[in-house]
Every structure is written in structure tokens, then in C-alpha cells.
Amino acid sequence: MKIKIVTVGKLKEKYLKQGIQEYCKRMQAYANLEIIEVADEKAPENMSDAEATEVKRKEGERILAHIPADMYVITLEINGKMLTSEQFAAKLDELTTYGKSKIALVIGGSLGLSDAVLKRSDFALSFSKMTFPHQLMRLILLEQVYRAFRIVRGEPYHK
């Protein structure tokens, strides 16, 4: 399986980098993992709706440039479907069973995802109704993908 995580913004915090490196190392046994960071668009503090839409559009173009046509796209959205870890594992397993072994997981920037990215999405996933920093979300997502592989293989993982 090929997993590509496409995310807006650079990771700066050392503790997040360390956690992400650990899960990337663990994932080597399960999937070919690639993390793509696209530049976030500079945005004024008090922007209009039109300016916000333009920021998301530019970030969306950068995201879509890294997603080939044959990839199944899962976007992380606050209004997406919430799944348990077991349901998420079953979803990934189902995708591979039906020939969708190239999966892109997309984390938007601070303003969310552009309409173009939302239209390209095959599945909208939500981890919570709460908003998380997109840098922290990358670590949470990696942990859940790793957990999903452990669940699918029937391997032990703490609850």
C-alpha cells in the first residue's frame, strides 16, 4: 500500500517532528509512506471572505499538484464522517481489497481546504468537531494510520 500525506505548512516544533519520525519508522513495516508539505499562503490577520477563499484556492492548487488521478483521496474535514479506530482500519482494509492501494490523506491549512480539493475528495474524515492545529493533526493522523494497520493484522496495540 502507498500512503501519501499531503499537508499545508512546515513542521517547526521539535516534539512533533520526533513523534512523526517515530511513526514514520513504525510504518515502514506496513506501507510505503510519503509526507508532502506544501507551502502555506501568507494571509492578512483580518481578511475578507474573498481573501480567505483566495488563500485556500492557492493552497489547494499546491495540494492537488501532488495527487495523481489514480489515488483515493481522504480529506480531513471538521464536518467529515467520524469513525472509530476499528472502523478506520476496516475502511483502509476495504480500499486495498478493492484495488485502491494508493491513498492520499489531506490536511488543510488554518483556513481549511479549497472547494477544488473538497471536490477531489473521495471520503471526508473527521477526527472531532474540535479544531486542531494542522501540525498536531499530522501526528494524530499518523498514529491512527499505524494503529489501523496493527488492527487489520490482528497485532496487539494498546487501547
mmCIF file of C-alpha atoms in Angstrom:
data_model
loop_
_atom_site.group_PDB
_atom_site.id
_atom_site.type_symbol
_atom_site.label_atom_id
_atom_site.label_comp_id
_atom_site.label_asym_id
_atom_site.label_seq_id
_atom_site.Cartn_x
_atom_site.Cartn_y
_atom_site.Cartn_z
ATOM 1 C CA MET A 1 0.000 0.000 0.000
ATOM 2 C CA LYS A 2 1.151 3.530 -0.745
ATOM 3 C CA ILE A 3 0.097 6.235 1.690
ATOM 4 C CA LYS A 4 0.744 9.856 0.859
ATOM 5 C CA ILE A 5 0.026 12.534 3.425
ATOM 6 C CA VAL A 6 -0.291 15.953 1.838
ATOM 7 C CA THR A 7 -0.308 18.760 4.358
ATOM 8 C CA VAL A 8 -0.139 22.535 4.324
ATOM 9 C CA GLY A 9 2.739 24.160 6.182
ATOM 10 C CA LYS A 10 6.134 23.223 7.532
ATOM 11 C CA LEU A 11 6.573 21.422 10.804
ATOM 12 C CA LYS A 12 8.561 23.538 13.253
ATOM 13 C CA GLU A 13 8.078 22.063 16.707
ATOM 14 C CA LYS A 14 10.788 19.598 17.702
ATOM 15 C CA TYR A 15 8.485 17.409 19.797
ATOM 16 C CA LEU A 16 6.080 16.973 16.863
ATOM 17 C CA LYS A 17 8.944 16.169 14.498
ATOM 18 C CA GLN A 18 10.170 13.481 16.886
ATOM 19 C CA GLY A 19 6.735 11.897 17.188
ATOM 20 C CA ILE A 20 6.225 11.938 13.439
ATOM 21 C CA GLN A 21 9.656 10.408 12.827
ATOM 22 C CA GLU A 22 8.801 7.600 15.265
ATOM 23 C CA TYR A 23 5.526 6.759 13.490
ATOM 24 C CA CYS A 24 7.161 7.016 10.066
ATOM 25 C CA LYS A 25 9.730 4.455 11.246
ATOM 26 C CA ARG A 26 6.999 2.155 12.588
ATOM 27 C CA MET A 27 5.003 2.445 9.349
ATOM 28 C CA GLN A 28 7.849 1.060 7.219
ATOM 29 C CA ALA A 29 6.697 -2.473 8.007
ATOM 30 C CA TYR A 30 3.193 -1.791 6.692
ATOM 31 C CA ALA A 31 3.195 0.718 3.854
ATOM 32 C CA ASN A 32 5.200 2.949 1.609
ATOM 33 C CA LEU A 33 4.701 6.316 3.329
ATOM 34 C CA GLU A 34 5.384 9.731 1.856
ATOM 35 C CA ILE A 35 4.740 13.070 3.527
ATOM 36 C CA ILE A 36 4.427 16.125 1.305
ATOM 37 C CA GLU A 37 4.472 19.594 2.842
ATOM 38 C CA VAL A 38 3.095 22.343 0.626
ATOM 39 C CA ALA A 39 3.719 25.983 1.435
ATOM 40 C CA ASP A 40 1.032 27.808 3.331
ATOM 41 C CA GLU A 41 -0.174 31.037 1.819
ATOM 42 C CA LYS A 42 0.570 34.232 3.692
ATOM 43 C CA ALA A 43 -2.702 35.652 4.929
ATOM 44 C CA PRO A 44 -3.516 39.012 6.491
ATOM 45 C CA GLU A 45 -4.811 38.974 10.078
ATOM 46 C CA ASN A 46 -8.259 40.415 9.298
ATOM 47 C CA MET A 47 -9.068 39.148 5.831
ATOM 48 C CA SER A 48 -12.276 39.315 3.887
ATOM 49 C CA ASP A 49 -14.163 36.210 2.778
ATOM 50 C CA ALA A 50 -12.823 36.761 -0.741
ATOM 51 C CA GLU A 51 -9.235 36.898 0.538
ATOM 52 C CA ALA A 52 -9.762 33.728 2.586
ATOM 53 C CA THR A 53 -11.169 31.938 -0.458
ATOM 54 C CA GLU A 54 -8.133 33.029 -2.483
ATOM 55 C CA VAL A 55 -5.726 31.746 0.189
ATOM 56 C CA LYS A 56 -7.493 28.367 0.203
ATOM 57 C CA ARG A 57 -7.524 28.287 -3.610
ATOM 58 C CA LYS A 58 -3.755 28.798 -3.822
ATOM 59 C CA GLU A 59 -3.056 26.211 -1.130
ATOM 60 C CA GLY A 60 -5.494 23.862 -2.864
ATOM 61 C CA GLU A 61 -3.598 24.132 -6.151
ATOM 62 C CA ARG A 62 -0.402 23.163 -4.339
ATOM 63 C CA ILE A 63 -2.142 20.194 -2.703
ATOM 64 C CA LEU A 64 -3.724 18.918 -5.913
ATOM 65 C CA ALA A 65 -0.381 19.101 -7.750
ATOM 66 C CA HIS A 66 0.771 16.169 -5.578
ATOM 67 C CA ILE A 67 -2.278 13.940 -6.020
ATOM 68 C CA PRO A 68 -2.267 11.720 -9.116
ATOM 69 C CA ALA A 69 -5.561 10.797 -10.753
ATOM 70 C CA ASP A 70 -5.334 7.169 -9.585
ATOM 71 C CA MET A 71 -5.144 8.000 -5.860
ATOM 72 C CA TYR A 72 -8.044 7.586 -3.492
ATOM 73 C CA VAL A 73 -8.310 10.860 -1.558
ATOM 74 C CA ILE A 74 -9.333 11.149 2.077
ATOM 75 C CA THR A 75 -9.652 14.727 3.273
ATOM 76 C CA LEU A 76 -9.631 15.660 6.927
ATOM 77 C CA GLU A 77 -12.643 17.891 7.487
ATOM 78 C CA ILE A 78 -14.408 19.045 10.614
ATOM 79 C CA ASN A 79 -17.736 18.089 9.008
ATOM 80 C CA GLY A 80 -16.491 14.739 7.712
ATOM 81 C CA LYS A 81 -17.582 11.321 8.931
ATOM 82 C CA MET A 82 -16.320 10.298 12.357
ATOM 83 C CA LEU A 83 -15.032 6.729 12.628
ATOM 84 C CA THR A 84 -13.704 4.616 15.450
ATOM 85 C CA SER A 85 -10.157 3.312 15.080
ATOM 86 C CA GLU A 86 -11.605 -0.078 14.151
ATOM 87 C CA GLN A 87 -13.887 1.464 11.511
ATOM 88 C CA PHE A 88 -10.964 3.455 10.070
ATOM 89 C CA ALA A 89 -8.896 0.249 9.926
ATOM 90 C CA ALA A 90 -11.764 -1.519 8.150
ATOM 91 C CA LYS A 91 -12.038 1.381 5.677
ATOM 92 C CA LEU A 92 -8.344 1.173 4.761
ATOM 93 C CA ASP A 93 -8.555 -2.621 4.507
ATOM 94 C CA GLU A 94 -11.638 -2.371 2.285
ATOM 95 C CA LEU A 95 -9.888 0.101 -0.018
ATOM 96 C CA THR A 96 -6.934 -2.224 -0.566
ATOM 97 C CA THR A 97 -9.253 -5.208 -1.055
ATOM 98 C CA TYR A 98 -10.995 -3.370 -3.896
ATOM 99 C CA GLY A 99 -7.829 -2.203 -5.646
ATOM 100 C CA LYS A 100 -7.407 1.235 -4.099
ATOM 101 C CA SER A 101 -3.904 0.743 -2.726
ATOM 102 C CA LYS A 102 -2.756 4.322 -3.366
ATOM 103 C CA ILE A 103 -4.269 6.614 -0.764
ATOM 104 C CA ALA A 104 -3.736 10.325 -0.184
ATOM 105 C CA LEU A 105 -4.664 11.792 3.182
ATOM 106 C CA VAL A 106 -5.021 15.569 3.032
ATOM 107 C CA ILE A 107 -4.650 18.044 5.888
ATOM 108 C CA GLY A 108 -5.553 21.615 5.009
ATOM 109 C CA GLY A 109 -4.148 24.843 6.344
ATOM 110 C CA SER A 110 -5.520 27.073 9.069
ATOM 111 C CA LEU A 111 -8.462 28.141 6.890
ATOM 112 C CA GLY A 112 -9.353 24.648 5.735
ATOM 113 C CA LEU A 113 -9.493 23.190 2.232
ATOM 114 C CA SER A 114 -10.393 24.776 -1.086
ATOM 115 C CA ASP A 115 -13.532 23.845 -2.981
ATOM 116 C CA ALA A 116 -11.368 22.137 -5.622
ATOM 117 C CA VAL A 117 -9.761 19.863 -3.016
ATOM 118 C CA LEU A 118 -13.143 19.109 -1.454
ATOM 119 C CA LYS A 119 -14.486 18.115 -4.885
ATOM 120 C CA ARG A 120 -11.474 15.835 -5.463
ATOM 121 C CA SER A 121 -12.077 14.079 -2.136
ATOM 122 C CA ASP A 122 -13.410 10.537 -2.212
ATOM 123 C CA PHE A 123 -14.050 10.433 1.553
ATOM 124 C CA ALA A 124 -14.296 13.190 4.156
ATOM 125 C CA LEU A 125 -12.961 12.105 7.544
ATOM 126 C CA SER A 126 -13.351 13.946 10.837
ATOM 127 C CA PHE A 127 -11.407 13.224 13.984
ATOM 128 C CA SER A 128 -13.544 15.558 16.077
ATOM 129 C CA LYS A 129 -15.848 18.540 15.953
ATOM 130 C CA MET A 130 -12.983 20.390 17.620
ATOM 131 C CA THR A 131 -10.345 22.249 15.627
ATOM 132 C CA PHE A 132 -6.741 21.048 15.923
ATOM 133 C CA PRO A 133 -3.548 22.740 14.728
ATOM 134 C CA HIS A 134 -2.702 21.159 11.382
ATOM 135 C CA GLN A 135 0.847 20.356 12.591
ATOM 136 C CA LEU A 136 -0.528 18.367 15.546
ATOM 137 C CA MET A 137 -3.111 16.728 13.289
ATOM 138 C CA ARG A 138 -0.298 15.231 11.226
ATOM 139 C CA LEU A 139 0.973 13.327 14.277
ATOM 140 C CA ILE A 140 -2.528 12.215 15.281
ATOM 141 C CA LEU A 141 -3.245 11.036 11.730
ATOM 142 C CA LEU A 142 -0.010 9.044 11.512
ATOM 143 C CA GLU A 143 -0.735 7.377 14.823
ATOM 144 C CA GLN A 144 -4.208 6.366 13.636
ATOM 145 C CA VAL A 145 -2.926 5.023 10.310
ATOM 146 C CA TYR A 146 -0.317 2.977 12.186
ATOM 147 C CA ARG A 147 -2.989 1.761 14.621
ATOM 148 C CA ALA A 148 -5.215 0.801 11.660
ATOM 149 C CA PHE A 149 -2.515 -1.428 10.186
ATOM 150 C CA ARG A 150 -1.998 -3.107 13.566
ATOM 151 C CA ILE A 151 -5.743 -3.694 13.916
ATOM 152 C CA VAL A 152 -6.102 -5.135 10.391
ATOM 153 C CA ARG A 153 -3.244 -7.561 11.010
ATOM 154 C CA GLY A 154 -4.599 -8.575 14.391
ATOM 155 C CA GLU A 155 -1.473 -7.330 16.123
ATOM 156 C CA PRO A 156 -1.630 -6.052 19.688
ATOM 157 C CA TYR A 157 -1.937 -2.343 20.286
ATOM 158 C CA HIS A 158 -2.822 -0.582 23.492
ATOM 159 C CA LYS A 159 -6.341 0.775 23.835
#
